[in-house]
Structure formats: C-alpha cells, structure tokens
Coordinates of C-alpha atoms in Angstrom, one line a residue:
M107 CA -32.9 31.8 24.5
D108 CA -32.0 34.9 26.6
R109 CA -32.5 38.0 24.5
S110 CA -29.1 39.2 25.7
T111 CA -27.4 36.3 23.8
S112 CA -26.8 36.1 20.1
K113 CA -29.1 33.7 18.2
I114 CA -26.6 33.6 15.3
N115 CA -23.6 32.8 17.5
P116 CA -24.6 31.6 21.0
L117 CA -21.0 32.1 22.1
F118 CA -21.8 35.8 22.1
T119 CA -23.4 36.4 25.5
L120 CA -23.5 39.9 26.9
K121 CA -20.8 38.9 29.4
Y122 CA -18.6 37.6 26.6
L123 CA -19.1 40.7 24.5
Q124 CA -18.2 43.0 27.4
T125 CA -15.4 41.1 29.1
E126 CA -13.7 39.0 26.5
D127 CA -10.5 40.3 24.8
E128 CA -10.9 41.2 21.2
N129 CA -9.6 38.6 18.8
K130 CA -9.5 37.4 15.3
Y131 CA -13.2 36.9 15.1
F132 CA -14.6 39.7 17.3
D133 CA -14.2 43.5 17.7
R134 CA -16.0 46.1 19.8
K135 CA -16.8 49.7 18.7
S136 CA -18.4 52.6 20.4
C137 CA -21.6 54.0 19.1
Q138 CA -19.8 57.3 18.7
I139 CA -17.7 55.8 15.8
R140 CA -18.1 57.3 12.4
V141 CA -19.7 54.8 10.0
A142 CA -16.9 55.0 7.5
E143 CA -14.5 53.9 10.2
L144 CA -16.1 50.5 10.3
A145 CA -15.0 49.8 6.7
P146 CA -11.4 48.6 7.5
H147 CA -12.8 46.1 10.1
I148 CA -15.5 44.8 7.7
S149 CA -12.9 44.4 5.0
A150 CA -10.5 42.7 7.4
F151 CA -13.0 40.1 8.7
A152 CA -14.3 39.4 5.1
N153 CA -10.8 38.8 3.8
A154 CA -9.9 36.5 6.7
D155 CA -12.2 33.9 8.2
G156 CA -15.2 36.2 9.0
G157 CA -16.0 37.8 12.3
T158 CA -18.4 40.0 14.2
L159 CA -18.4 43.7 14.9
V160 CA -20.2 44.7 18.1
I161 CA -21.4 48.3 18.0
G162 CA -22.6 49.9 21.3
I163 CA -19.8 48.8 23.7
S164 CA -16.8 51.0 23.9
D165 CA -13.6 49.3 22.8
K166 CA -11.3 50.8 25.4
K167 CA -13.3 51.0 28.6
R168 CA -15.8 48.3 27.6
I169 CA -18.7 50.4 28.8
I170 CA -22.2 49.4 27.6
E171 CA -23.3 52.5 25.8
G172 CA -26.1 51.0 23.6
I173 CA -27.1 52.4 20.3
N174 CA -30.6 53.8 20.8
A175 CA -29.3 57.3 21.5
C176 CA -27.8 57.4 18.0
G177 CA -31.2 57.6 16.4
N178 CA -32.7 55.5 13.7
D179 CA -30.8 57.2 10.8
K180 CA -27.4 56.4 12.2
I181 CA -28.4 52.9 13.2
N182 CA -29.5 52.2 9.7
E183 CA -26.2 53.6 8.4
F184 CA -24.4 51.1 10.7
I185 CA -26.5 48.3 9.4
N186 CA -25.8 49.3 5.8
A187 CA -22.1 49.9 6.3
P188 CA -20.9 46.7 4.6
K189 CA -23.0 47.6 1.6
D190 CA -22.2 51.3 1.5
C191 CA -18.5 51.3 2.6
C192 CA -17.0 48.2 0.9
R193 CA -16.5 47.0 -2.7
P194 CA -17.9 44.5 -3.4
M195 CA -20.3 44.1 -0.6
P196 CA -19.5 41.1 1.6
R197 CA -22.2 38.7 2.8
Y198 CA -23.4 39.6 6.3
K199 CA -26.2 39.5 8.8
E200 CA -27.3 42.1 11.4
E201 CA -28.6 41.3 14.8
F202 CA -29.7 43.2 17.9
I203 CA -29.4 42.0 21.5
D204 CA -31.0 43.6 24.5
V205 CA -28.9 45.3 27.1
V206 CA -29.2 47.7 30.0
N207 CA -26.9 50.7 29.2
V208 CA -24.5 52.5 31.5
H209 CA -27.4 54.8 32.6
G210 CA -29.5 51.9 33.7
E211 CA -31.9 52.2 30.7
P212 CA -33.1 49.4 28.4
D213 CA -31.1 49.6 25.2
R214 CA -29.7 47.5 22.3
V215 CA -26.3 46.5 21.0
L216 CA -25.9 45.9 17.2
L217 CA -23.9 42.9 15.9
L218 CA -22.7 42.8 12.3
H219 CA -21.8 39.2 11.5
I220 CA -19.4 39.4 8.5
E221 CA -18.9 36.2 6.5
A222 CA -15.6 35.2 4.9
S223 CA -15.4 36.1 1.3
T224 CA -14.8 33.4 -1.4
G225 CA -13.2 34.1 -4.7
Q226 CA -12.9 37.9 -4.2
V227 CA -11.0 40.4 -2.2
I228 CA -13.2 42.9 -0.2
R229 CA -11.9 46.5 -0.3
T230 CA -13.1 49.7 1.3
A231 CA -14.9 52.4 -0.7
N232 CA -11.6 54.3 -1.0
D233 CA -9.9 51.1 -2.5
R234 CA -7.9 50.0 0.6
T235 CA -7.6 46.4 1.6
Y236 CA -7.4 45.0 5.1
L237 CA -6.9 41.6 6.7
R238 CA -7.7 40.5 10.3
I239 CA -4.6 39.3 12.0
G240 CA -5.0 38.5 15.6
D241 CA -7.0 41.3 17.2
K242 CA -5.9 43.9 14.6
S243 CA -7.3 44.9 11.2
K244 CA -4.1 45.5 9.2
E245 CA -3.9 47.1 5.8
M246 CA -2.4 44.9 3.0
L247 CA 0.1 46.5 0.7
G248 CA 2.6 45.4 -1.9
E249 CA 3.6 41.8 -1.7
N250 CA 1.1 41.1 1.1
L251 CA -1.7 42.4 -1.0
R252 CA -0.7 40.3 -4.0
N253 CA -0.5 37.2 -1.9
L254 CA -4.0 37.9 -0.6
E255 CA -5.3 38.4 -4.1
Y256 CA -3.6 35.1 -5.2
A257 CA -5.2 33.3 -2.2
K258 CA -8.6 34.6 -2.9
G259 CA -8.4 33.8 -6.6
S260 CA -9.0 37.4 -7.6
R261 CA -5.5 37.6 -9.0
H262 CA -3.5 34.8 -10.5
Y263 CA 0.3 34.6 -10.4
E264 CA 0.1 32.6 -13.7
D265 CA -1.4 35.7 -15.4
E266 CA 1.4 38.0 -14.4
I267 CA 3.8 38.9 -17.1
N268 CA 7.4 37.6 -17.3
S269 CA 9.4 40.6 -18.6
Y270 CA 12.5 38.6 -19.3
A271 CA 11.4 35.6 -21.4
T272 CA 10.7 35.8 -25.2
L273 CA 9.2 33.4 -27.7
E274 CA 12.7 32.1 -28.5
D275 CA 12.9 30.8 -24.9
L276 CA 10.0 28.5 -25.5
D277 CA 10.3 24.8 -26.6
D278 CA 9.0 24.4 -30.2
D279 CA 8.2 20.7 -29.7
L280 CA 6.0 21.5 -26.7
L281 CA 4.3 24.3 -28.5
N282 CA 3.6 22.1 -31.5
S283 CA 2.3 19.4 -29.3
Y284 CA 0.0 21.9 -27.6
K285 CA -1.3 23.2 -30.9
E286 CA -2.0 19.7 -32.1
K287 CA -3.9 19.0 -28.9
I288 CA -6.2 21.9 -29.4
G289 CA -6.5 21.6 -33.2
A290 CA -4.6 24.7 -34.0
E291 CA -1.7 23.2 -36.0
S292 CA -2.1 25.7 -38.9
I293 CA -2.3 28.8 -36.7
E294 CA 0.8 30.9 -35.9
T295 CA 2.2 30.2 -32.5
S296 CA 2.0 33.8 -31.3
Q297 CA -1.7 34.0 -32.3
V298 CA -2.4 30.8 -30.3
L299 CA -0.6 32.1 -27.2
R300 CA -2.4 35.4 -27.5
A301 CA -5.8 33.8 -27.9
R302 CA -5.2 31.6 -24.8
G303 CA -4.0 34.5 -22.6
F304 CA -0.3 33.4 -22.6
L305 CA 0.9 36.5 -24.5
R306 CA -0.3 39.9 -23.1
Q307 CA 0.0 43.5 -24.2
Q308 CA 1.6 46.0 -21.8
G309 CA 2.2 49.4 -23.2
D310 CA 3.5 49.0 -26.7
K311 CA 5.0 45.6 -26.1
E312 CA 3.8 42.0 -25.7
Y313 CA 5.1 39.8 -22.9
L314 CA 4.8 36.1 -22.1
T315 CA 2.9 35.3 -18.9
N316 CA 4.3 33.2 -16.1
A317 CA 2.0 30.4 -17.1
A318 CA 3.5 30.4 -20.7
V319 CA 7.0 30.1 -19.4
L320 CA 6.2 27.5 -16.7
L321 CA 4.5 25.3 -19.3
F322 CA 6.7 25.7 -22.4
A323 CA 10.2 26.9 -21.4
K324 CA 13.3 25.3 -23.0
N325 CA 15.3 25.9 -19.8
I326 CA 13.0 26.4 -16.9
M327 CA 15.8 27.0 -14.4
Q328 CA 16.7 30.2 -16.2
F329 CA 13.4 31.7 -15.1
Y330 CA 11.9 29.6 -12.2
S331 CA 14.2 27.7 -10.0
N332 CA 11.2 26.5 -7.9
C333 CA 9.6 24.6 -10.8
R334 CA 11.0 21.4 -9.4
V335 CA 10.0 17.9 -8.1
R336 CA 12.4 16.6 -5.5
F337 CA 12.3 12.9 -4.6
L338 CA 13.8 11.6 -1.3
R339 CA 14.1 7.9 -0.4
I340 CA 14.4 7.6 3.4
D341 CA 15.7 4.4 4.9
G342 CA 13.2 3.9 7.7
R343 CA 9.9 5.4 8.9
E344 CA 11.3 8.7 10.1
L345 CA 13.9 11.2 8.8
Q346 CA 17.1 11.1 10.9
V347 CA 19.9 13.7 11.0
G348 CA 23.5 13.8 12.0
D349 CA 25.2 10.4 12.5
K350 CA 21.9 8.7 11.8
F351 CA 21.2 10.6 8.5
N352 CA 19.1 8.1 6.5
I353 CA 18.3 9.7 3.1
I354 CA 19.6 7.1 0.6
K355 CA 18.4 8.8 -2.6
D356 CA 17.9 12.5 -3.4
K357 CA 16.8 13.3 -7.0
S358 CA 15.7 16.7 -8.3
I359 CA 13.7 17.0 -11.5
D360 CA 13.9 20.5 -12.9
L361 CA 11.8 20.7 -16.1
P362 CA 8.9 22.8 -17.5
I363 CA 5.4 21.6 -16.3
L364 CA 4.6 19.7 -19.6
R365 CA 7.8 17.6 -19.1
I366 CA 8.1 17.3 -15.4
I367 CA 5.1 15.0 -14.8
D368 CA 6.3 12.4 -17.3
E369 CA 9.8 12.5 -15.9
A370 CA 8.7 12.3 -12.3
K371 CA 6.3 9.4 -13.2
N372 CA 9.1 7.4 -14.9
Y373 CA 11.6 8.0 -12.1
I374 CA 9.4 7.3 -9.2
S375 CA 7.8 4.2 -10.7
D376 CA 11.3 2.7 -10.8
Q377 CA 11.7 3.4 -7.1
L378 CA 8.5 1.8 -5.8
R379 CA 8.7 -1.8 -4.8
V380 CA 6.7 -4.8 -6.1
F381 CA 5.7 -7.2 -3.3
I382 CA 5.4 -10.9 -3.9
T383 CA 2.3 -12.4 -2.3
Q384 CA 0.7 -15.9 -2.5
D385 CA -2.9 -16.1 -3.8
I386 CA -4.9 -17.9 -1.1
K387 CA -7.2 -19.6 -3.7
T388 CA -4.7 -20.7 -6.3
G389 CA -1.6 -21.0 -4.2
K390 CA 0.4 -19.1 -6.9
F391 CA 2.7 -16.2 -6.1
I392 CA 1.7 -12.9 -7.6
E393 CA 3.3 -9.5 -7.9
T394 CA 1.5 -6.6 -6.1
P395 CA 2.6 -3.0 -6.5
E396 CA 3.5 -1.2 -3.3
Y397 CA 0.9 1.4 -4.2
P398 CA -1.7 1.5 -7.0
E399 CA -0.4 3.8 -9.7
F400 CA -3.3 6.2 -10.0
P401 CA -3.2 7.6 -6.4
W402 CA 0.5 8.6 -6.3
L403 CA 0.5 9.8 -9.9
E404 CA -2.7 11.8 -9.5
G405 CA -1.2 13.3 -6.3
I406 CA 1.8 14.5 -8.3
V407 CA -0.3 15.9 -11.1
N408 CA -2.5 17.8 -8.6
A409 CA 0.6 19.2 -6.9
V410 CA 2.0 20.4 -10.2
A411 CA -1.3 21.8 -11.4
H412 CA -2.5 23.5 -8.2
R413 CA 0.7 24.5 -6.2
D414 CA 1.5 28.1 -5.5
Y415 CA 4.2 29.1 -8.0
S416 CA 4.6 32.5 -6.5
M417 CA 6.4 31.0 -3.5
T418 CA 10.0 31.3 -4.5
G419 CA 12.4 28.8 -3.1
C420 CA 9.7 26.2 -2.6
F421 CA 9.2 23.0 -4.6
I422 CA 7.2 19.9 -4.7
K423 CA 8.7 17.2 -2.4
I424 CA 8.0 13.5 -2.6
S425 CA 9.3 11.5 0.3
M426 CA 9.3 7.7 0.2
Y427 CA 9.5 6.1 3.7
D428 CA 9.4 2.4 4.4
D429 CA 5.7 2.6 5.3
R430 CA 4.3 5.5 3.3
L431 CA 4.7 8.0 0.4
E432 CA 4.3 11.7 1.1
I433 CA 3.6 14.3 -1.6
E434 CA 4.0 17.9 -0.4
S435 CA 2.9 20.9 -2.5
P436 CA 3.8 24.6 -1.8
G437 CA 0.8 26.8 -0.8
C438 CA -2.3 26.3 1.2
L439 CA -5.5 24.7 -0.2
P440 CA -6.9 27.4 -2.5
D441 CA -9.9 29.4 -1.4
V442 CA -13.0 27.3 -0.8
V443 CA -11.2 23.9 -0.8
T444 CA -10.6 22.4 2.7
V445 CA -9.3 19.0 3.9
S446 CA -12.9 18.0 4.7
N447 CA -14.4 18.9 1.4
I448 CA -11.5 18.1 -1.0
R449 CA -13.3 15.1 -2.5
E450 CA -16.3 17.1 -3.6
T451 CA -15.0 20.7 -4.1
R452 CA -13.0 21.9 -7.1
F453 CA -11.2 25.2 -7.3
S454 CA -8.0 25.9 -9.3
R455 CA -5.3 28.3 -8.2
N456 CA -3.9 28.1 -11.7
P457 CA -6.8 27.8 -14.1
K458 CA -4.8 28.3 -17.3
I459 CA -2.1 25.8 -16.3
S460 CA -4.9 23.3 -15.3
R461 CA -6.7 23.8 -18.6
V462 CA -3.5 22.9 -20.6
L463 CA -2.9 19.9 -18.4
T464 CA -6.5 18.8 -19.0
E465 CA -6.0 19.2 -22.7
F466 CA -2.9 16.9 -22.4
G467 CA -4.9 14.4 -20.5
W468 CA -3.3 14.9 -17.1
V469 CA -5.8 16.8 -15.0
R470 CA -9.3 15.3 -14.6
E471 CA -12.4 17.4 -14.6
L472 CA -15.2 17.4 -12.0
N473 CA -12.8 16.5 -9.2
E474 CA -13.1 12.8 -9.9
G475 CA -9.4 12.5 -9.7
V476 CA -9.3 12.9 -5.9
K477 CA -12.3 10.6 -5.5
K478 CA -10.5 7.9 -7.5
I479 CA -7.5 8.2 -5.2
F480 CA -9.7 7.2 -2.3
I481 CA -11.4 4.4 -4.4
D482 CA -8.1 2.9 -5.7
M483 CA -6.5 2.9 -2.2
S484 CA -9.6 1.1 -0.8
E485 CA -9.7 -1.4 -3.6
G486 CA -6.0 -2.1 -3.0
N487 CA -6.9 -2.9 0.7
L488 CA -4.8 0.1 1.8
E489 CA -5.6 2.8 4.3
A490 CA -7.5 5.9 3.1
P491 CA -5.3 8.7 1.8
M492 CA -4.7 11.5 4.3
Y493 CA -4.7 15.2 3.3
S494 CA -3.4 18.0 5.6
D495 CA -3.0 21.7 5.1
Y496 CA -0.5 23.5 7.3
A497 CA 2.3 26.0 7.2
N498 CA 1.7 26.9 3.5
T499 CA 2.0 23.3 2.5
V500 CA -0.6 20.7 1.3
R501 CA 0.5 17.2 2.1
L502 CA -0.9 13.9 0.8
V503 CA 0.1 10.7 2.6
L504 CA -0.4 7.3 1.1
K505 CA 0.3 4.3 3.4
N506 CA 1.4 0.9 2.1
S507 CA 0.7 -2.4 3.8
I508 CA 4.1 -3.1 5.3
D509 CA 2.8 -3.7 8.8
E510 CA 0.2 -6.2 7.6
R511 CA 2.7 -7.9 5.3
T512 CA 5.3 -8.1 8.1
A513 CA 2.8 -9.8 10.4
H514 CA 1.8 -12.4 7.7
R515 CA 5.5 -12.9 6.8
N516 CA 6.5 -13.5 10.4
K517 CA 3.8 -16.1 10.8
A518 CA 4.9 -17.9 7.6
E519 CA 8.5 -17.8 8.7
N520 CA 7.6 -19.5 12.0
E521 CA 5.7 -22.2 10.2
S522 CA 7.7 -23.0 7.1
I523 CA 11.2 -21.4 6.8
N524 CA 12.9 -23.8 9.1
E525 CA 12.1 -26.8 6.9
S526 CA 13.7 -25.4 3.8
I527 CA 16.7 -24.0 5.6
N528 CA 17.4 -27.3 7.4
E529 CA 18.3 -28.9 4.1
S530 CA 21.5 -27.0 4.0
I531 CA 22.2 -25.9 7.6
N532 CA 22.4 -28.2 10.6
E533 CA 19.8 -28.0 13.3
S534 CA 22.0 -26.4 15.9
I535 CA 23.0 -23.6 13.5
N536 CA 19.4 -23.1 12.3
E537 CA 18.1 -22.7 15.8
A538 CA 20.6 -19.9 16.4
L539 CA 19.4 -18.0 13.3
K540 CA 17.0 -15.1 13.6
S541 CA 13.9 -15.1 11.4
D542 CA 15.1 -12.3 9.2
E543 CA 18.4 -14.2 8.6
K544 CA 16.4 -17.3 7.6
M545 CA 14.4 -15.3 5.2
V546 CA 17.5 -13.9 3.4
L547 CA 19.1 -17.4 3.3
E548 CA 15.9 -18.8 1.7
L549 CA 16.0 -16.2 -1.0
I550 CA 19.7 -16.9 -1.7
R551 CA 18.9 -20.7 -1.9
E552 CA 16.4 -19.8 -4.6
D553 CA 18.8 -17.6 -6.5
S554 CA 22.5 -17.6 -5.6
R555 CA 23.1 -14.5 -7.8
I556 CA 20.4 -12.4 -6.2
S557 CA 21.3 -8.8 -5.7
Q558 CA 20.8 -6.7 -2.5
K559 CA 18.2 -4.6 -4.3
I560 CA 16.0 -7.7 -5.0
I561 CA 16.4 -8.9 -1.4
V562 CA 15.3 -5.4 -0.3
E563 CA 12.3 -5.6 -2.5
K564 CA 11.2 -9.1 -1.6
T565 CA 11.8 -8.8 2.1
E566 CA 10.7 -5.2 2.5
Y567 CA 13.7 -4.7 4.8
S568 CA 15.8 -1.5 4.4
R569 CA 19.0 -1.8 2.4
S570 CA 21.1 -1.2 5.5
K571 CA 19.3 -4.0 7.3
V572 CA 20.0 -6.4 4.4
Q573 CA 23.6 -5.4 4.5
R574 CA 23.8 -6.1 8.2
I575 CA 22.2 -9.5 7.8
L576 CA 24.6 -10.6 5.0
K577 CA 27.5 -9.4 7.1
T578 CA 26.3 -11.4 10.1
L579 CA 25.8 -14.6 8.1
Q580 CA 29.3 -14.3 6.7
E581 CA 30.7 -13.7 10.2
K582 CA 28.9 -16.9 11.4
G583 CA 30.5 -18.8 8.6
I584 CA 27.1 -19.7 7.0
L585 CA 27.6 -17.6 3.9
Y586 CA 30.3 -16.3 1.7
R587 CA 30.7 -14.4 -1.6
Q588 CA 32.4 -16.0 -4.5
G589 CA 33.5 -13.9 -7.5
S590 CA 33.1 -10.2 -8.1
R591 CA 30.5 -7.9 -6.7
K592 CA 28.6 -7.6 -9.9
K593 CA 29.1 -11.1 -11.4
G594 CA 29.7 -13.2 -8.4
E595 CA 27.3 -15.4 -6.4
W596 CA 26.5 -16.3 -2.8
I597 CA 27.6 -19.7 -1.5
I598 CA 25.7 -21.3 1.5
V599 CA 28.1 -23.4 3.5
E600 CA 26.8 -27.0 3.8
P601 CA 26.7 -28.4 7.4
K602 CA 29.7 -30.7 6.9
E603 CA 31.8 -27.7 5.8
M604 CA 30.9 -25.6 8.8
K605 CA 32.9 -25.2 11.9
L606 CA 30.5 -25.6 14.8

C-alpha cells in the first residue's frame, strides 16, 4: 500500500486528508497547535462514533506542513494527548503517513484514530465534555450533558432523586410483594429501599429515586405522565388521516411499572385474533393464535424495562395493523447494543428497574429473551422479527400470516364455497356473489347468531369491510336481520323467496 495512505483506514489518502471537507469523523490541525487544544476534539470523537485527528495539515488553508519540524518531544506529546489530556483515556491508535511538505521536503503527518467510548463519558483534563456534531466539536452542558451521560450509561435517570414523592406515595401491596420476592418480609420497608438504592441521602434528607417511584407508585400520573403504554388498533395496513382516519381502538394504560405489564398483557391478548385452520393430516379445524404469545409479550417487557424514562412526553406505543404488530419504545438502543447484535448483546439502560423485573420473573437474563422471540416466530412459521432504531425510538415489528392465509383461503373458496352456498341460494344469484360475500354467508349458515366481531376474526377482514359486505347482501335481498342488534339473528333468504 502507498505509504501516503492510512493502513488503519484506507479511505484516508493524502488527497482525501488535504482536500476533503472536515466532517463528523475527521478533523485537521496545524502542527502549531498547542497539545492541550487537541483535548476537546479527542473528547468529542470518543463521545460520538469515533474519528481521526490529522496533525500536520493546517485546518484553514489546508497546507501540508508536516510535523518533523516540531521535534520529537512535541511529537510524543501529540501522540500521548489522549492519555495526558482526557479522563478517562479513550482507546486510540497513532499512525504516521509520509508526505512532502510545503517546502518540498520529505515529512510526516500524524493521525490519531480515536475509538468511540462505551459505557463511559470522556472528559478533558479540566473536566469539560464535548461531542462531535457534524464538523464541530461542541461542549455539552446542562440537559445535553445529562442526556449524553444517560446514553453512555455513566449516569442513570433511574438513580436521580425525585424530590416530590414520599414513602406514603408508594403502594404497600407492591412493596410487600417485592419484599416477599427477595426474602425480606421481616425487614422494614425503608431499610429495604435504602439497601437496594431506591432511597438516597442528599444533604440531611432522604429522597426516593425515580426508579422507586416508577416501580411502586400508587398514582404514577402524579409524577410521571410518560409511564404509559398506548395501544392503537388500525383498520388496515397503514395509518390514514382526515376522512380516511382508521384508528378503531385507542387505549392508554397508565400504571406503575410493576402493574403496567400485567394490564397490557391482559388487554392486548383480548385484541389479538385467533385464526381457524384445518390440519392437513387429521382434517380437523384447529385454533392458531395470530402471534405466539412470547414474542409480543417479551417485546412489551423489554420496552418497559429498557426505555428512556427521561424523555418526557414520550410513551410506549403498540400499533396493531391487519398484517403486523409494532412495539415502539422511547430512546435509542443503549450504548453497545445495535440492531445487528441485539440477539447476542445485553446492556441495560435501567439496571435497577431491570433487576426488579427479573426478580418478579418478567425480564430474562443472558439476553435469551430476544433469542426466543426469533425462535418462537420461526416455529410459528412467521417472518423473523424486525428491529429498527431511529429518531430516538426502538421499534419491533412482528408480522402475522395474513397474506399466506388469504391465498389459501381464496383457493379454498374457489374450490368449495359454491357447493355449500348453492343449497340456499339459486345458481344465478350465487354466480353474482363475490368470494368474500360467499365466505360471510357460509359463516352465517353455520351460526345465524354470529356477531360481526367473530366474522372479523374468522375471515381476517376488517370490521368496516364486514359491515360493507353485510349491507350489500341485505341490499341484494339475500340476507336480512331479524330481532334486536344484540339478541337477533341473520336470516338467509331461500331461493323461492327471492325476487330475481
């Protein structure tokens, strides 16, 4: 390889280093720079996604100065800058590439390849913190600094104190259940909370932490309006707005963490459909859940355990479409976890909350929960789950088998539905019916008191589509309703009664 090209990052040719605009991953510095002035850029690269400092090319005029004229002592100071000027020292590698300087003499340029830090925030020696944003190294202060510390796991929102809540605001039943789980029934509640880091001293007073209130509060909305699971049922495969608005259910569950999972599980399990399929070997009809329980429940548990509770106004959202279930959790994937390694890598944004959920049997250790999501979806002959991480949101998508079922159902309709329908409808009317109308009529023949909800579940049609079909059949004179809406029944008009 050309000695004027980086061996660590082949993208860095001399031409690139001299002509390319500075960006998120690359910055030039003159050899005249003071060593201490490198610290903000080292901190910024380490706290972001890593990057390379090029020393020996002026950052304004992009002149190749080289570094040999600096002397060995200053060159060594440049090399040791990440160690001497930052706390803690980030991981890095140094590298020289050969150049010809502005005076036409053989020279070198120094590259400091700074790696992204994991699990810690890198500060300068004077305790200032920077982050690389675009082509700038910007100092992080106040809320921005706290968010960086949360993201790096060096500071946890769950450990911050809640200066408003008191022990009287906590649910005694939840606290007693927790003490029973950890074998501390005989120990005073405040002592247990103190020992587990849920009660912290500040000055001459003790305060509950955010984690304590999120887990055990009597009235969670009094303190955290974002501790919510919102369920949406969308009629169709895409969310529509305006005149086509198609959200048919909107349920918010506002409870402390130790109650919200159970409540969400019970509510959502009632919303999911059960499909009726015929076993090829036995010929018997069997019930198959729309999704295996573990994948969607584990998705909710992970969202509750690992979401970013510092994001006010954001909540867990579960959207049920005709073809999929989406679980969205506030906050990016924490620290070392990525979409590509999520099955093997474990890192908790909220370790204390996760520990309590583990003690209650919700959170699984060693990351086998995510692995089992993939296994159960595969064993259910469903597509692999899809994770994405964007715009401060982690999304899990579970797809059902509606397309496959529709294909099989249409084939079955073409082969067999006509025969059963013909028993009650003359041939000319039958030929004029659409396949979906025939399907609904067949279900009504089997159970004249069948509800629209059951028709929706068995046909996998949307409720609005079922309503349109029933209306069409009534307009054709094939079907009418006898009795009340709740206690009445459907009557199929026999051929001799029809007006052709």
